Amino acid sequence: MQAQLVVIAGPDQGRSFTLAEGQTVVVGRGEKTDTKLKDPQVSRVHCQVQMQAGRALLVDSGSTAGTLISGNRIKEHELRLGEVIHVGGTQLQFKVEA
């Protein structure tokens, strides 16, 4: 299973980030994140996606603006195919390829 986060709205639209099994991808605009987003509304370390046992767990990192799924602020959420993560003014869609 090849999973990825695809930026569908915001300054980084069109970029994508691979989510490998056993890996944690840190989402934010800081230099130490895996995404280095350009959106000034995104926290330096906003959230992270942990890939374990074929599941993707989204965890907010205590960001100021929060991490949203379907308009709801989350602390922890298991991502489902096609769901859109809102961080600041950026939207990332969770996709899986067979």
CSV table of N, CA, C and O in Angstrom, one decimal:
chain,number,residue,atom,x,y,z
A,1,MET,N,0.8,-1.2,0.0
A,1,MET,CA,0.0,0.0,0.0
A,1,MET,C,0.9,1.2,0.0
A,1,MET,O,1.7,1.4,0.8
A,2,GLN,N,0.7,2.1,-1.0
A,2,GLN,CA,1.4,3.4,-1.1
A,2,GLN,C,0.4,4.5,-0.7
A,2,GLN,O,-0.6,4.7,-1.4
A,3,ALA,N,0.6,5.2,0.4
A,3,ALA,CA,-0.2,6.3,0.8
A,3,ALA,C,0.5,7.6,0.6
A,3,ALA,O,1.7,7.6,0.7
A,4,GLN,N,-0.3,8.6,0.4
A,4,GLN,CA,0.3,10.0,0.3
A,4,GLN,C,-0.7,11.1,0.7
A,4,GLN,O,-1.9,10.9,0.8
A,5,LEU,N,-0.1,12.2,1.1
A,5,LEU,CA,-0.8,13.4,1.4
A,5,LEU,C,-0.6,14.3,0.2
A,5,LEU,O,0.5,14.5,-0.2
A,6,VAL,N,-1.7,14.8,-0.4
A,6,VAL,CA,-1.6,15.6,-1.6
A,6,VAL,C,-2.2,17.0,-1.2
A,6,VAL,O,-3.3,17.1,-0.8
A,7,VAL,N,-1.4,18.0,-1.5
A,7,VAL,CA,-1.9,19.4,-1.2
A,7,VAL,C,-2.9,19.8,-2.3
A,7,VAL,O,-2.5,19.9,-3.4
A,8,ILE,N,-4.2,20.0,-1.9
A,8,ILE,CA,-5.2,20.3,-2.9
A,8,ILE,C,-5.6,21.8,-2.9
A,8,ILE,O,-6.3,22.3,-3.8
A,9,ALA,N,-5.2,22.5,-1.8
A,9,ALA,CA,-5.4,24.0,-1.7
A,9,ALA,C,-4.4,24.6,-0.8
A,9,ALA,O,-3.9,24.0,0.1
A,10,GLY,N,-4.0,25.8,-1.2
A,10,GLY,CA,-3.0,26.6,-0.4
A,10,GLY,C,-1.8,26.9,-1.2
A,10,GLY,O,-1.7,26.5,-2.4
A,11,PRO,N,-0.8,27.6,-0.6
A,11,PRO,CA,0.4,28.0,-1.4
A,11,PRO,C,1.2,26.8,-1.9
A,11,PRO,O,1.9,27.0,-2.9
A,12,ASP,N,1.0,25.6,-1.4
A,12,ASP,CA,1.8,24.5,-1.8
A,12,ASP,C,1.0,23.5,-2.7
A,12,ASP,O,1.4,22.4,-2.9
A,13,GLN,N,-0.1,24.0,-3.2
A,13,GLN,CA,-1.0,23.1,-4.1
A,13,GLN,C,-0.2,22.4,-5.1
A,13,GLN,O,0.7,23.0,-5.8
A,14,GLY,N,-0.4,21.1,-5.2
A,14,GLY,CA,0.2,20.2,-6.2
A,14,GLY,C,1.4,19.4,-5.6
A,14,GLY,O,1.8,18.4,-6.2
A,15,ARG,N,1.9,19.8,-4.5
A,15,ARG,CA,2.9,19.0,-3.8
A,15,ARG,C,2.3,17.8,-3.2
A,15,ARG,O,1.1,17.8,-2.8
A,16,SER,N,3.1,16.7,-3.0
A,16,SER,CA,2.6,15.5,-2.3
A,16,SER,C,3.7,14.9,-1.5
A,16,SER,O,4.9,15.2,-1.7
A,17,PHE,N,3.3,14.2,-0.5
A,17,PHE,CA,4.2,13.6,0.5
A,17,PHE,C,3.9,12.2,0.7
A,17,PHE,O,2.8,11.8,1.0
A,18,THR,N,4.9,11.3,0.5
A,18,THR,CA,4.7,9.8,0.6
A,18,THR,C,4.6,9.4,2.1
A,18,THR,O,5.4,9.9,2.9
A,19,LEU,N,3.7,8.5,2.4
A,19,LEU,CA,3.5,8.0,3.8
A,19,LEU,C,3.9,6.5,3.7
A,19,LEU,O,3.1,5.7,3.2
A,20,ALA,N,5.1,6.2,4.2
A,20,ALA,CA,5.5,4.8,4.2
A,20,ALA,C,5.2,4.1,5.5
A,20,ALA,O,5.1,4.7,6.5
A,21,GLU,N,5.0,2.8,5.4
A,21,GLU,CA,4.7,2.0,6.6
A,21,GLU,C,5.8,2.2,7.6
A,21,GLU,O,6.9,2.1,7.3
A,22,GLY,N,5.4,2.4,8.9
A,22,GLY,CA,6.3,2.5,10.0
A,22,GLY,C,6.9,3.9,10.1
A,22,GLY,O,7.7,4.2,11.0
A,23,GLN,N,6.5,4.8,9.2
A,23,GLN,CA,7.0,6.2,9.2
A,23,GLN,C,6.0,7.2,9.8
A,23,GLN,O,4.8,7.0,9.8
A,24,THR,N,6.6,8.2,10.3
A,24,THR,CA,5.8,9.4,10.8
A,24,THR,C,6.2,10.6,10.0
A,24,THR,O,7.4,10.9,9.9
A,25,VAL,N,5.2,11.2,9.4
A,25,VAL,CA,5.4,12.4,8.6
A,25,VAL,C,5.0,13.6,9.4
A,25,VAL,O,3.8,13.7,9.8
A,26,VAL,N,5.9,14.6,9.7
A,26,VAL,CA,5.6,15.8,10.4
A,26,VAL,C,5.2,16.9,9.5
A,26,VAL,O,5.9,17.2,8.6
A,27,VAL,N,3.9,17.4,9.7
A,27,VAL,CA,3.4,18.4,8.8
A,27,VAL,C,3.5,19.8,9.5
A,27,VAL,O,3.1,19.9,10.7
A,28,GLY,N,4.1,20.8,8.8
A,28,GLY,CA,4.2,22.1,9.3
A,28,GLY,C,5.0,23.0,8.4
A,28,GLY,O,5.4,22.5,7.3
A,29,ARG,N,5.3,24.2,8.8
A,29,ARG,CA,6.1,25.1,8.0
A,29,ARG,C,7.6,25.2,8.5
A,29,ARG,O,8.4,25.8,7.9
A,30,GLY,N,7.9,24.6,9.6
A,30,GLY,CA,9.3,24.6,10.2
A,30,GLY,C,10.3,23.8,9.4
A,30,GLY,O,9.9,22.9,8.6
A,31,GLU,N,11.5,24.2,9.5
A,31,GLU,CA,12.6,23.6,8.8
A,31,GLU,C,12.8,22.1,9.2
A,31,GLU,O,13.3,21.3,8.4
A,32,LYS,N,12.4,21.7,10.4
A,32,LYS,CA,12.6,20.4,10.9
A,32,LYS,C,11.4,19.5,10.6
A,32,LYS,O,11.3,18.3,11.0
A,33,THR,N,10.4,20.0,9.8
A,33,THR,CA,9.3,19.1,9.4
A,33,THR,C,9.6,18.4,8.1
A,33,THR,O,10.5,18.8,7.4
A,34,ASP,N,8.7,17.5,7.7
A,34,ASP,CA,8.9,16.8,6.5
A,34,ASP,C,8.3,17.5,5.3
A,34,ASP,O,8.5,17.2,4.2
A,35,THR,N,7.4,18.5,5.6
A,35,THR,CA,6.6,19.2,4.5
A,35,THR,C,7.1,20.6,4.2
A,35,THR,O,7.0,21.0,3.1
A,36,LYS,N,7.6,21.3,5.2
A,36,LYS,CA,8.1,22.7,5.1
A,36,LYS,C,7.1,23.5,4.2
A,36,LYS,O,7.4,24.1,3.2
A,37,LEU,N,5.8,23.5,4.7
A,37,LEU,CA,4.8,24.3,4.0
A,37,LEU,C,5.0,25.8,4.0
A,37,LEU,O,5.6,26.3,5.0
A,38,LYS,N,4.6,26.5,3.0
A,38,LYS,CA,4.8,27.9,2.9
A,38,LYS,C,3.6,28.7,3.5
A,38,LYS,O,3.7,29.9,3.6
A,39,ASP,N,2.6,28.1,3.9
A,39,ASP,CA,1.4,28.8,4.4
A,39,ASP,C,1.7,29.4,5.8
A,39,ASP,O,2.0,28.7,6.8
A,40,PRO,N,1.7,30.7,5.9
A,40,PRO,CA,2.0,31.4,7.2
A,40,PRO,C,0.9,31.1,8.3
A,40,PRO,O,1.2,31.3,9.5
A,41,GLN,N,-0.2,30.5,8.0
A,41,GLN,CA,-1.2,30.2,9.0
A,41,GLN,C,-1.0,28.8,9.6
A,41,GLN,O,-1.6,28.4,10.5
A,42,VAL,N,0.0,28.0,9.0
A,42,VAL,CA,0.3,26.7,9.5
A,42,VAL,C,1.4,26.9,10.6
A,42,VAL,O,2.3,27.7,10.4
A,43,SER,N,1.2,26.2,11.7
A,43,SER,CA,2.2,26.2,12.8
A,43,SER,C,3.5,25.6,12.3
A,43,SER,O,3.6,24.8,11.4
A,44,ARG,N,4.6,25.9,13.0
A,44,ARG,CA,5.9,25.4,12.6
A,44,ARG,C,5.9,23.8,12.6
A,44,ARG,O,6.4,23.2,11.8
A,45,VAL,N,5.3,23.3,13.7
A,45,VAL,CA,5.0,21.8,13.8
A,45,VAL,C,3.5,21.7,14.1
A,45,VAL,O,3.1,22.0,15.2
A,46,HIS,N,2.7,21.4,13.0
A,46,HIS,CA,1.3,21.5,13.1
A,46,HIS,C,0.6,20.2,13.6
A,46,HIS,O,-0.2,20.1,14.5
A,47,CYS,N,1.0,19.1,12.8
A,47,CYS,CA,0.4,17.8,13.1
A,47,CYS,C,1.4,16.8,12.6
A,47,CYS,O,2.4,17.1,11.9
A,48,GLN,N,1.0,15.5,12.8
A,48,GLN,CA,1.8,14.4,12.2
A,48,GLN,C,0.9,13.3,11.8
A,48,GLN,O,-0.2,13.1,12.3
A,49,VAL,N,1.3,12.5,10.8
A,49,VAL,CA,0.6,11.3,10.4
A,49,VAL,C,1.5,10.1,10.6
A,49,VAL,O,2.6,10.1,10.1
A,50,GLN,N,1.0,9.2,11.4
A,50,GLN,CA,1.8,8.0,11.7
A,50,GLN,C,1.2,6.8,10.9
A,50,GLN,O,0.0,6.5,11.0
A,51,MET,N,2.0,6.1,10.2
A,51,MET,CA,1.6,4.9,9.4
A,51,MET,C,2.0,3.7,10.2
A,51,MET,O,3.2,3.4,10.3
A,52,GLN,N,1.0,2.9,10.6
A,52,GLN,CA,1.3,1.7,11.4
A,52,GLN,C,0.2,0.7,11.0
A,52,GLN,O,-1.0,1.0,11.1
A,53,ALA,N,0.7,-0.5,10.7
A,53,ALA,CA,-0.2,-1.7,10.4
A,53,ALA,C,-1.3,-1.3,9.4
A,53,ALA,O,-2.4,-1.7,9.5
A,54,GLY,N,-0.9,-0.6,8.3
A,54,GLY,CA,-1.8,-0.3,7.3
A,54,GLY,C,-2.8,0.8,7.6
A,54,GLY,O,-3.7,1.1,6.9
A,55,ARG,N,-2.6,1.5,8.8
A,55,ARG,CA,-3.5,2.5,9.2
A,55,ARG,C,-2.8,3.9,9.2
A,55,ARG,O,-1.6,3.9,9.5
A,56,ALA,N,-3.5,5.0,9.0
A,56,ALA,CA,-2.9,6.3,9.1
A,56,ALA,C,-3.5,7.0,10.2
A,56,ALA,O,-4.7,7.3,10.2
A,57,LEU,N,-2.7,7.4,11.3
A,57,LEU,CA,-3.2,8.1,12.4
A,57,LEU,C,-2.8,9.5,12.4
A,57,LEU,O,-1.6,9.8,12.4
A,58,LEU,N,-3.7,10.4,12.3
A,58,LEU,CA,-3.4,11.9,12.3
A,58,LEU,C,-3.5,12.4,13.8
A,58,LEU,O,-4.4,12.1,14.5
A,59,VAL,N,-2.4,13.1,14.2
A,59,VAL,CA,-2.3,13.6,15.6
A,59,VAL,C,-1.9,15.1,15.5
A,59,VAL,O,-0.9,15.4,14.9
A,60,ASP,N,-2.8,15.9,16.1
A,60,ASP,CA,-2.5,17.3,16.2
A,60,ASP,C,-1.3,17.5,17.2
A,60,ASP,O,-1.2,16.8,18.2
A,61,SER,N,-0.4,18.5,16.9
A,61,SER,CA,0.8,18.7,17.7
A,61,SER,C,0.6,19.9,18.6
A,61,SER,O,1.6,20.6,19.0
A,62,GLY,N,-0.6,20.2,19.0
A,62,GLY,CA,-0.9,21.3,19.9
A,62,GLY,C,-0.9,22.7,19.1
A,62,GLY,O,-0.5,23.7,19.6
A,63,SER,N,-1.2,22.6,17.8
A,63,SER,CA,-1.1,23.8,16.9
A,63,SER,C,-2.1,24.8,17.4
A,63,SER,O,-3.2,24.5,18.0
A,64,THR,N,-1.8,26.1,17.1
A,64,THR,CA,-2.7,27.2,17.6
A,64,THR,C,-4.0,27.2,16.9
A,64,THR,O,-5.1,27.3,17.5
A,65,ALA,N,-4.0,27.0,15.6
A,65,ALA,CA,-5.3,27.1,14.8
A,65,ALA,C,-6.0,25.7,14.8
A,65,ALA,O,-7.1,25.6,14.4
A,66,GLY,N,-5.3,24.7,15.2
A,66,GLY,CA,-5.9,23.3,15.2
A,66,GLY,C,-5.8,22.6,13.9
A,66,GLY,O,-5.5,23.2,12.9
A,67,THR,N,-6.1,21.3,13.9
A,67,THR,CA,-6.1,20.5,12.8
A,67,THR,C,-7.6,20.0,12.6
A,67,THR,O,-8.2,19.5,13.6
A,68,LEU,N,-8.1,20.2,11.4
A,68,LEU,CA,-9.5,19.9,11.2
A,68,LEU,C,-9.8,18.8,10.2
A,68,LEU,O,-9.1,18.8,9.2
A,69,ILE,N,-10.8,18.0,10.4
A,69,ILE,CA,-11.3,17.0,9.5
A,69,ILE,C,-12.8,17.3,9.4
A,69,ILE,O,-13.5,17.3,10.4
A,70,SER,N,-13.3,17.5,8.2
A,70,SER,CA,-14.8,17.8,8.0
A,70,SER,C,-15.2,18.9,8.9
A,70,SER,O,-16.3,18.8,9.5
A,71,GLY,N,-14.4,19.9,9.1
A,71,GLY,CA,-14.8,21.1,9.9
A,71,GLY,C,-14.7,20.9,11.4
A,71,GLY,O,-14.9,21.8,12.2
A,72,ASN,N,-14.3,19.7,11.8
A,72,ASN,CA,-14.2,19.4,13.3
A,72,ASN,C,-12.7,19.3,13.7
A,72,ASN,O,-11.9,18.7,13.1
A,73,ARG,N,-12.4,20.1,14.8
A,73,ARG,CA,-11.1,20.1,15.3
A,73,ARG,C,-10.8,18.7,16.0
A,73,ARG,O,-11.6,18.2,16.7
A,74,ILE,N,-9.6,18.2,15.6
A,74,ILE,CA,-9.3,16.8,16.2
A,74,ILE,C,-8.0,16.9,17.0
A,74,ILE,O,-7.2,17.8,16.8
A,75,LYS,N,-7.9,15.9,17.9
A,75,LYS,CA,-6.6,15.7,18.6
A,75,LYS,C,-5.9,14.5,18.0
A,75,LYS,O,-4.7,14.5,17.8
A,76,GLU,N,-6.8,13.5,17.7
A,76,GLU,CA,-6.3,12.3,17.1
A,76,GLU,C,-7.4,11.7,16.2
A,76,GLU,O,-8.6,11.8,16.6
A,77,HIS,N,-7.1,11.2,15.0
A,77,HIS,CA,-8.1,10.7,14.1
A,77,HIS,C,-7.5,9.7,13.1
A,77,HIS,O,-6.4,10.0,12.6
A,78,GLU,N,-8.1,8.6,13.0
A,78,GLU,CA,-7.7,7.6,12.0
A,78,GLU,C,-8.2,8.1,10.6
A,78,GLU,O,-9.4,8.2,10.4
A,79,LEU,N,-7.3,8.3,9.7
A,79,LEU,CA,-7.7,8.8,8.3
A,79,LEU,C,-8.3,7.7,7.5
A,79,LEU,O,-7.9,6.6,7.5
A,80,ARG,N,-9.3,8.1,6.7
A,80,ARG,CA,-9.9,7.3,5.8
A,80,ARG,C,-9.7,7.8,4.4
A,80,ARG,O,-9.4,9.0,4.2
A,81,LEU,N,-9.7,6.9,3.4
A,81,LEU,CA,-9.4,7.3,2.0
A,81,LEU,C,-10.2,8.5,1.6
A,81,LEU,O,-11.4,8.6,1.8
A,82,GLY,N,-9.5,9.5,1.0
A,82,GLY,CA,-10.2,10.7,0.5
A,82,GLY,C,-10.4,11.8,1.4
A,82,GLY,O,-10.8,12.9,1.0
A,83,GLU,N,-10.2,11.5,2.7
A,83,GLU,CA,-10.5,12.6,3.7
A,83,GLU,C,-9.5,13.8,3.5
A,83,GLU,O,-8.4,13.6,3.1
A,84,VAL,N,-10.0,15.0,3.8
A,84,VAL,CA,-9.2,16.2,3.7
A,84,VAL,C,-8.8,16.8,5.0
A,84,VAL,O,-9.7,17.0,5.9
A,85,ILE,N,-7.6,17.0,5.2
A,85,ILE,CA,-7.0,17.6,6.4
A,85,ILE,C,-6.9,19.1,6.2
A,85,ILE,O,-6.3,19.5,5.2
A,86,HIS,N,-7.4,19.9,7.1
A,86,HIS,CA,-7.3,21.4,7.0
A,86,HIS,C,-6.3,21.8,8.1
A,86,HIS,O,-6.5,21.6,9.3
A,87,VAL,N,-5.2,22.5,7.6
A,87,VAL,CA,-4.2,23.1,8.5
A,87,VAL,C,-4.0,24.5,8.0
A,87,VAL,O,-3.5,24.7,6.9
A,88,GLY,N,-4.3,25.5,8.8
A,88,GLY,CA,-4.2,26.9,8.4
A,88,GLY,C,-5.1,27.0,7.1
A,88,GLY,O,-6.2,26.6,7.1
A,89,GLY,N,-4.5,27.6,6.1
A,89,GLY,CA,-5.2,27.8,4.8
A,89,GLY,C,-4.9,26.7,3.8
A,89,GLY,O,-5.2,26.9,2.6
A,90,THR,N,-4.3,25.6,4.3
A,90,THR,CA,-3.9,24.5,3.4
A,90,THR,C,-4.8,23.3,3.6
A,90,THR,O,-5.2,23.0,4.8
A,91,GLN,N,-5.1,22.6,2.5
A,91,GLN,CA,-5.8,21.4,2.6
A,91,GLN,C,-5.0,20.3,2.0
A,91,GLN,O,-4.5,20.4,0.9
A,92,LEU,N,-4.9,19.2,2.7
A,92,LEU,CA,-4.2,18.0,2.2
A,92,LEU,C,-5.2,16.8,2.2
A,92,LEU,O,-5.9,16.5,3.2
A,93,GLN,N,-5.2,16.1,1.1
A,93,GLN,CA,-6.1,14.9,0.9
A,93,GLN,C,-5.3,13.7,1.1
A,93,GLN,O,-4.1,13.5,0.6
A,94,PHE,N,-5.9,12.7,1.9
A,94,PHE,CA,-5.2,11.4,2.1
A,94,PHE,C,-5.6,10.5,1.0
A,94,PHE,O,-6.8,10.2,0.7
A,95,LYS,N,-4.6,10.0,0.3
A,95,LYS,CA,-4.8,9.1,-0.9
A,95,LYS,C,-4.0,7.8,-0.7
A,95,LYS,O,-3.0,7.8,-0.1
A,96,VAL,N,-4.6,6.7,-1.2
A,96,VAL,CA,-3.9,5.4,-1.2
A,96,VAL,C,-3.9,4.8,-2.6
A,96,VAL,O,-4.9,4.8,-3.3
A,97,GLU,N,-2.8,4.3,-3.0
A,97,GLU,CA,-2.6,3.6,-4.3
A,97,GLU,C,-2.3,2.2,-4.0
A,97,GLU,O,-1.5,1.8,-3.1
A,98,ALA,N,-3.0,1.3,-4.8
A,98,ALA,CA,-2.7,-0.2,-4.6
A,98,ALA,C,-1.4,-0.5,-5.0
A,98,ALA,O,-0.8,0.0,-5.9
